[in-house]
CSV table of C-alpha atoms and ligand atoms in Angstrom, one decimal:
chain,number,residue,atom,x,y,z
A,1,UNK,CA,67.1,-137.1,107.6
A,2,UNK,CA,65.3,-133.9,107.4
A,3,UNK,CA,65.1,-132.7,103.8
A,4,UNK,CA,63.1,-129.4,103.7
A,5,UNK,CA,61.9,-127.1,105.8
A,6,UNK,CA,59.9,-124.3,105.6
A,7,UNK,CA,59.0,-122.6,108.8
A,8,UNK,CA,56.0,-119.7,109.7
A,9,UNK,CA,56.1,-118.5,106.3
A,10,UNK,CA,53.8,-115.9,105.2
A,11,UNK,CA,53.5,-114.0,101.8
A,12,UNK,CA,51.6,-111.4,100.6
A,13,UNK,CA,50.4,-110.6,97.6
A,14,UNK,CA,50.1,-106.4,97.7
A,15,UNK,CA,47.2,-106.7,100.2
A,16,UNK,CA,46.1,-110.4,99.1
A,17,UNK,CA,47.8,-113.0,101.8
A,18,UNK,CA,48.8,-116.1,100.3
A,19,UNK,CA,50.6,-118.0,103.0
A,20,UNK,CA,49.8,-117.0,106.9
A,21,UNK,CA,52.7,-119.1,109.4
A,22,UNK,CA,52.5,-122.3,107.3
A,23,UNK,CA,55.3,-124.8,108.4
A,24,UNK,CA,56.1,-128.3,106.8
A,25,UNK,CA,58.5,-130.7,106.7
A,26,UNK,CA,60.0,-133.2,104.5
A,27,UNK,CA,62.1,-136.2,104.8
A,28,UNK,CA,65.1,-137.6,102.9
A,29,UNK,CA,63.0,-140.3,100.6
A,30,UNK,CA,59.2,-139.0,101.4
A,31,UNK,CA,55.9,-137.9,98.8
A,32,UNK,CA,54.9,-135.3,100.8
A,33,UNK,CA,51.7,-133.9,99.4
A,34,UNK,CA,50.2,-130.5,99.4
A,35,UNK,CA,46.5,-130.0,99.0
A,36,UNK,CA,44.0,-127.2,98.9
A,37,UNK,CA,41.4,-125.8,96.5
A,38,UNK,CA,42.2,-123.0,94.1
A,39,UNK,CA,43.9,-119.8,95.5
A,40,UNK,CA,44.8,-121.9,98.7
A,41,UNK,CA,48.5,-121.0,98.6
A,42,UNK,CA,50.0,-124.2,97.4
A,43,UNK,CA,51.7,-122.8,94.2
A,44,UNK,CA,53.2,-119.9,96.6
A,45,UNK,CA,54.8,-122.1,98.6
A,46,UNK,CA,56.7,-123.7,95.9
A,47,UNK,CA,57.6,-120.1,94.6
A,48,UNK,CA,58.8,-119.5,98.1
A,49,UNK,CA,60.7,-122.2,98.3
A,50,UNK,CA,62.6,-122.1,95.2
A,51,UNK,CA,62.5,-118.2,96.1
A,52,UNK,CA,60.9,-116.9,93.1
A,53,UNK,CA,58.5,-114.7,95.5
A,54,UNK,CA,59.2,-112.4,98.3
A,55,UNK,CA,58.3,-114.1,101.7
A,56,UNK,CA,57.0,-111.4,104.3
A,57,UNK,CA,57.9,-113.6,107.5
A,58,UNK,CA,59.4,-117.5,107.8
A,59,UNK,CA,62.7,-119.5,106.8
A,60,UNK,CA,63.6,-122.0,104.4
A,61,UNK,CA,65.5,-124.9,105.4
A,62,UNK,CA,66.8,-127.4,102.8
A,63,UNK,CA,69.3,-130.2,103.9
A,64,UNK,CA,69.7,-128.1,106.6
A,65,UNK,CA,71.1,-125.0,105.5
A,66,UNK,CA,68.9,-121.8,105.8
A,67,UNK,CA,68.1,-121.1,101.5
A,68,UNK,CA,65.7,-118.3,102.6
A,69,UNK,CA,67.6,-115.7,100.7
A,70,UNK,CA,70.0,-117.8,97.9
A,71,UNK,CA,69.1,-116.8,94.3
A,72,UNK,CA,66.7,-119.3,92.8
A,73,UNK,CA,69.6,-120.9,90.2
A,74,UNK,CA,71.8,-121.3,93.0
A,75,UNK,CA,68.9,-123.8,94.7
A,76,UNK,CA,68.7,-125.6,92.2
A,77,UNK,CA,72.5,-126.1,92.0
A,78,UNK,CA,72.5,-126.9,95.6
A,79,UNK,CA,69.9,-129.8,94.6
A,80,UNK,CA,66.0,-128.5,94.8
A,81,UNK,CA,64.6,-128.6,91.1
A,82,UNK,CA,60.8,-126.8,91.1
A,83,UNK,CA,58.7,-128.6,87.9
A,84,UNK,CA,56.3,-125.4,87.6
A,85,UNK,CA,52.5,-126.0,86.7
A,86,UNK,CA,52.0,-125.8,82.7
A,87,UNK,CA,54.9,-128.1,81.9
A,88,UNK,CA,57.3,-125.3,79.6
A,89,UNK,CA,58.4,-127.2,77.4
A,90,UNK,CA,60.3,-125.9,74.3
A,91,UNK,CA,57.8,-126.7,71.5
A,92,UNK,CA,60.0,-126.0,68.2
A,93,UNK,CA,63.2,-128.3,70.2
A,94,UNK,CA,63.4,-132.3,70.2
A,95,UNK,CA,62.7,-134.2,73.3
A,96,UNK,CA,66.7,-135.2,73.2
A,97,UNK,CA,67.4,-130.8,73.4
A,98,UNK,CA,64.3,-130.5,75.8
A,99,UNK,CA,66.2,-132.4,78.1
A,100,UNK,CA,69.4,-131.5,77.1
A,101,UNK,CA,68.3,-127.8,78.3
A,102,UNK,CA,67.6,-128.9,81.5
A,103,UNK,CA,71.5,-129.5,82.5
A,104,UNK,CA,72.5,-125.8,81.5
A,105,UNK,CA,73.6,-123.2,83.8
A,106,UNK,CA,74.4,-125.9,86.4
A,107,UNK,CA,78.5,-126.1,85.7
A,108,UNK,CA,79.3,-129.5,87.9
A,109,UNK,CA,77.3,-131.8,85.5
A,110,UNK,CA,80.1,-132.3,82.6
A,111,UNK,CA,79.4,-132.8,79.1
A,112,UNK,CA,80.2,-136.4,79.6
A,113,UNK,CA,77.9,-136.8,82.7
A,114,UNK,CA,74.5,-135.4,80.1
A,115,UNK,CA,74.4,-138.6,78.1
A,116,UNK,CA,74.3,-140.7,81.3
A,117,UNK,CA,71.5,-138.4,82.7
A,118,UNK,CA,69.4,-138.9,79.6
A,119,UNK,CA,69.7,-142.1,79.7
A,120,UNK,CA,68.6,-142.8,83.0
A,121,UNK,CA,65.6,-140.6,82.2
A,122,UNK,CA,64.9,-142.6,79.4
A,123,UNK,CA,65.1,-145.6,81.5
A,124,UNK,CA,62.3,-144.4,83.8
A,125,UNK,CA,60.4,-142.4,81.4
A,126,UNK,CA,60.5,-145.3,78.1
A,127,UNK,CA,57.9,-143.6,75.9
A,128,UNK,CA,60.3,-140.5,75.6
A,129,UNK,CA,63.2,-142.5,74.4
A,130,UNK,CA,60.6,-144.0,71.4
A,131,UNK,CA,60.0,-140.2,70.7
A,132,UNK,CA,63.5,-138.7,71.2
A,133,UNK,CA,63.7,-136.8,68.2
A,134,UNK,CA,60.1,-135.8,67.7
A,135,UNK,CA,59.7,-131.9,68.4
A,136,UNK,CA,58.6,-131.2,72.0
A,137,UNK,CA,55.4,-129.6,71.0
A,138,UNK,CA,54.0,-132.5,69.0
A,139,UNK,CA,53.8,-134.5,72.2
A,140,UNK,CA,50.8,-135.5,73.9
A,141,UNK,CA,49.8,-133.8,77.0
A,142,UNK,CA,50.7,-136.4,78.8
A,143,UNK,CA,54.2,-136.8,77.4
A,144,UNK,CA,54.9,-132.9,77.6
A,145,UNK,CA,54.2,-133.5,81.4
A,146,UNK,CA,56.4,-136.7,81.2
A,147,UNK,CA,59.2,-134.5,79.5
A,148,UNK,CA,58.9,-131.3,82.2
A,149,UNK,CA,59.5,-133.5,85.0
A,150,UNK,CA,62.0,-135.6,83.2
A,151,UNK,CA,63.5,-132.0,82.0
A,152,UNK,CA,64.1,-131.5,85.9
A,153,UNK,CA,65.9,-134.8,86.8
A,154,UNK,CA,68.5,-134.0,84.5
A,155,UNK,CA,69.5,-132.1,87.5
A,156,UNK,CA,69.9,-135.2,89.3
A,157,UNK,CA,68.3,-133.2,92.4
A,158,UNK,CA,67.6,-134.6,95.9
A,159,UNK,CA,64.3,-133.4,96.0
A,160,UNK,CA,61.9,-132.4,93.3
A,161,UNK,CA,58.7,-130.0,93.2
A,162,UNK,CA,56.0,-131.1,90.9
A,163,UNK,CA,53.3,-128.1,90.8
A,164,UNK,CA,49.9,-129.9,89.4
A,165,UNK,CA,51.4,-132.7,87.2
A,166,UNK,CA,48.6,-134.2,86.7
A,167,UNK,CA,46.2,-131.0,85.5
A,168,UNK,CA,44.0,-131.4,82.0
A,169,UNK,CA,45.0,-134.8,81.5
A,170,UNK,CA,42.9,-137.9,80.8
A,171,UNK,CA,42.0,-140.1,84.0
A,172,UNK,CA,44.1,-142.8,82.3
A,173,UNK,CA,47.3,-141.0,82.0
A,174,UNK,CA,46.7,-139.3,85.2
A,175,UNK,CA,47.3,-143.1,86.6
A,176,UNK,CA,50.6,-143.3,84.6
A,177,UNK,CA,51.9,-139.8,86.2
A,178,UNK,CA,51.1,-141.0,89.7
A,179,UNK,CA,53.0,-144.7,89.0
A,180,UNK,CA,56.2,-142.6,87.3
A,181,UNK,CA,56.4,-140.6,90.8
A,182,UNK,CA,56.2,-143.4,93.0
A,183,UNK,CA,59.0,-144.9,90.5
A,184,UNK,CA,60.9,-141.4,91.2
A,185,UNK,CA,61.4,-141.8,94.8
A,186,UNK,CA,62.1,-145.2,94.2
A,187,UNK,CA,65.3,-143.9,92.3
A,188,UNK,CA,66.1,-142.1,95.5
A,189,UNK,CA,64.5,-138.8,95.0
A,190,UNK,CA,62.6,-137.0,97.7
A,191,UNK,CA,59.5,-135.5,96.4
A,192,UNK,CA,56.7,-133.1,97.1
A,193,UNK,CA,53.5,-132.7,95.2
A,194,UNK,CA,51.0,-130.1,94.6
A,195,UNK,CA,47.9,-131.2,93.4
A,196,UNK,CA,44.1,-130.7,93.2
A,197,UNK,CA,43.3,-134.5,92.6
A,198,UNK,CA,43.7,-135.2,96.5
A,199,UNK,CA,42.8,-138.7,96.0
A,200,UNK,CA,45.6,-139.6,94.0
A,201,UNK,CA,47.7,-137.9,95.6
A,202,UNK,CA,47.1,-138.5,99.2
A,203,UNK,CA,47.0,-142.5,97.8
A,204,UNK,CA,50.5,-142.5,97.1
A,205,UNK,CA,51.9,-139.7,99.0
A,206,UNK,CA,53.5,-140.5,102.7
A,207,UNK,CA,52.1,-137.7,104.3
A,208,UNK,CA,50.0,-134.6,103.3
A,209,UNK,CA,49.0,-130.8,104.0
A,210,UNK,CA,45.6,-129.4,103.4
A,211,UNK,CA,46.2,-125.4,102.7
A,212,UNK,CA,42.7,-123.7,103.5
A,213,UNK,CA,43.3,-120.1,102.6
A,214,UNK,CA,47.1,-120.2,103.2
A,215,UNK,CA,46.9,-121.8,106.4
A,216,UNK,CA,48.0,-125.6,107.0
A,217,UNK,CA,44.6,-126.4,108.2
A,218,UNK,CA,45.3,-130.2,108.6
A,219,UNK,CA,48.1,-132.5,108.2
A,220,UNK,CA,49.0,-136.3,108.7
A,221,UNK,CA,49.9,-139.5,106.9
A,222,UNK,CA,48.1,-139.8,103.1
A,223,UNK,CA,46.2,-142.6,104.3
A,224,UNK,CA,44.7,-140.9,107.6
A,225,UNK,CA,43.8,-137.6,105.0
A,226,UNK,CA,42.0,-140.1,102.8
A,227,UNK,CA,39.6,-141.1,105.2
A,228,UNK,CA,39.2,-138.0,107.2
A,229,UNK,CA,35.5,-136.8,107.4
A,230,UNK,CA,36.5,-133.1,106.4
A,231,UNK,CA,39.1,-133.7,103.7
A,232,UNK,CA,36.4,-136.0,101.7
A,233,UNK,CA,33.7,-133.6,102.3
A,234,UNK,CA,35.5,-130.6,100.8
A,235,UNK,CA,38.3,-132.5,99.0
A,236,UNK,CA,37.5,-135.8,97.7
A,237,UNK,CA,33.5,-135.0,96.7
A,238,UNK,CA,31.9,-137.0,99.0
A,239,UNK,CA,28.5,-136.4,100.8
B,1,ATP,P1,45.7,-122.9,92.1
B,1,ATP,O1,45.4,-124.3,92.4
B,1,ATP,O2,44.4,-122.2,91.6
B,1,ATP,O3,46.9,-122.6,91.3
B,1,ATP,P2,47.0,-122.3,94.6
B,1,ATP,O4,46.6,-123.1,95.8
B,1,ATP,O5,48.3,-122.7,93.9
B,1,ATP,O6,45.8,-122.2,93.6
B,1,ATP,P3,48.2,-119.7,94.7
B,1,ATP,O7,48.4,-119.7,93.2
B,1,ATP,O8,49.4,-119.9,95.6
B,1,ATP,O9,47.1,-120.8,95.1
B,1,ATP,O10,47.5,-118.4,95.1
B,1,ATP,C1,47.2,-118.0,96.5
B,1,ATP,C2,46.5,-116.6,96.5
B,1,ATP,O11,47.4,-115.6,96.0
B,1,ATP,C3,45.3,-116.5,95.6
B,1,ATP,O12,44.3,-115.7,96.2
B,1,ATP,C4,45.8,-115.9,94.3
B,1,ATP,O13,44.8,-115.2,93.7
B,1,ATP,C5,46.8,-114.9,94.9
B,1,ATP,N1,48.0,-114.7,94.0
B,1,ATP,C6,48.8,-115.6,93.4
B,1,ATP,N2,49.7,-115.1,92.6
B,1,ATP,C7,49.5,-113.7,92.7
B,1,ATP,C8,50.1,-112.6,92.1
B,1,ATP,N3,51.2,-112.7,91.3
B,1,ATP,N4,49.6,-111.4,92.3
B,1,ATP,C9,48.5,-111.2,93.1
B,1,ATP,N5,47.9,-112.3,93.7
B,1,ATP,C10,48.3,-113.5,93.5
């Protein structure tokens, strides 16, 4: 089943063009990947998405219904949660409130239904359970990341945006982001990922985009992209 949509969408920035016809697709239970050096477009595609940018041309499809023009919270309601790059996190609140915060303004999920949210977060994201009560700002990098993208399950959304999870942290913990989406889509989500580390990304991701100047310059399947000629020259720092 198709999941998202996004067709011949251009944006412009005042005279700077960000996106020029880009299309993708995702399907129900995919890591779609989106990859591209920096000022390729791949952040204003998620803005476009979640409409937090105006598009100059293209539509927005998500589970089939045209979202080109729905107000940003009402997306998210309908099941699209956007994890924007630099995490977010409320520093002076506890991981329990962090995530807490992440169910308000969305009126179906009941008081009742919160617990059993956190829970299951806890459940795939352990080492925030051990530090539920610590303040959000004492957390490591790695955690805060852990808590932003935990912070938009609480939604319990179909598909999830992840913009650069994986950026300033430690090759080690880098691994354990990359394991903890896999585990996502294993939960049922749908997922695509924005990142500059295209090797891990197109090593777990089902498909992939490479954005060259906000055009889709290549796509395929993550394993094709890791051992195309071009994306390791200019991607993956090969010779
Ligand atoms: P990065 O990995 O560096 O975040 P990106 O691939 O996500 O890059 P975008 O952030 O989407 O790229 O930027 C695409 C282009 O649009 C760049 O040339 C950028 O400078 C420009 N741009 C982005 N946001 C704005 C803005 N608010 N105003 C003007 N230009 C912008």
């Amino acid at each position: 089943m198709e999941m998202l949509k996004v067709q011949n969408l251009s944006v412009n920035y005042g005279y700077i063009t960000a996106l020029t016809n880009a299309s993708i697709e995702v399907d129900k239970g995919e890591i779609i990947t989106l990859i591209g050096s920096n000022g390729a477009g791949k952040t204003t595609m998620l803005m476009s998405i979640s409409n937090l940018v105006q598009k100059n041309q293209g539509q927005i499809f998500f589970k089939e219904k045209n979202i080109s023009k729905v107000p940003s919270h009402k997306i998210v309601k309908n099941g699209l949660c956007h994890v924007p790059e630099g995490r977010k996190i409320f520093p002076a609140l506890t991981v329990y409130e962090n995530l807490w915060l992440g169910t308000i303004g969305n009126q179906n999920i009941k008081k009742k239904d919160v617990q059993e949210l956190v829970e299951k977060q806890y459940d795939l994201f352990p080492r925030l359970k051990e530090r539920r009560n610590q303040g959000g700002g004492s957390l490591s990098g790695g955690e805060q990341q852990m808590l932003a993208i935990a912070r938009g399950l609480m939604m319990d959304p179909d598909l999830i945006m992840l913009d650069e999870p994986s950026l300033g942290l430690a090759p080690i913990v880098v691994e354990e982001i990359f394991e903890l989406i896999l585990k996502i889509r294993d939960t049922g989500k749908t997922v695509l990922l924005i990142e500059q580390n295209a090797a891990m990304a197109l090593s777990i991701a089902d498909r992939g985009y490479v954005l060259q100047n906000g055009r889709i310059a290549l796509q395929g399947k993550g394993i094709e992209l890791l051992h195309n000629e071009d994306v390791k020259r200019l991607y993956l720092g090969a010779d």
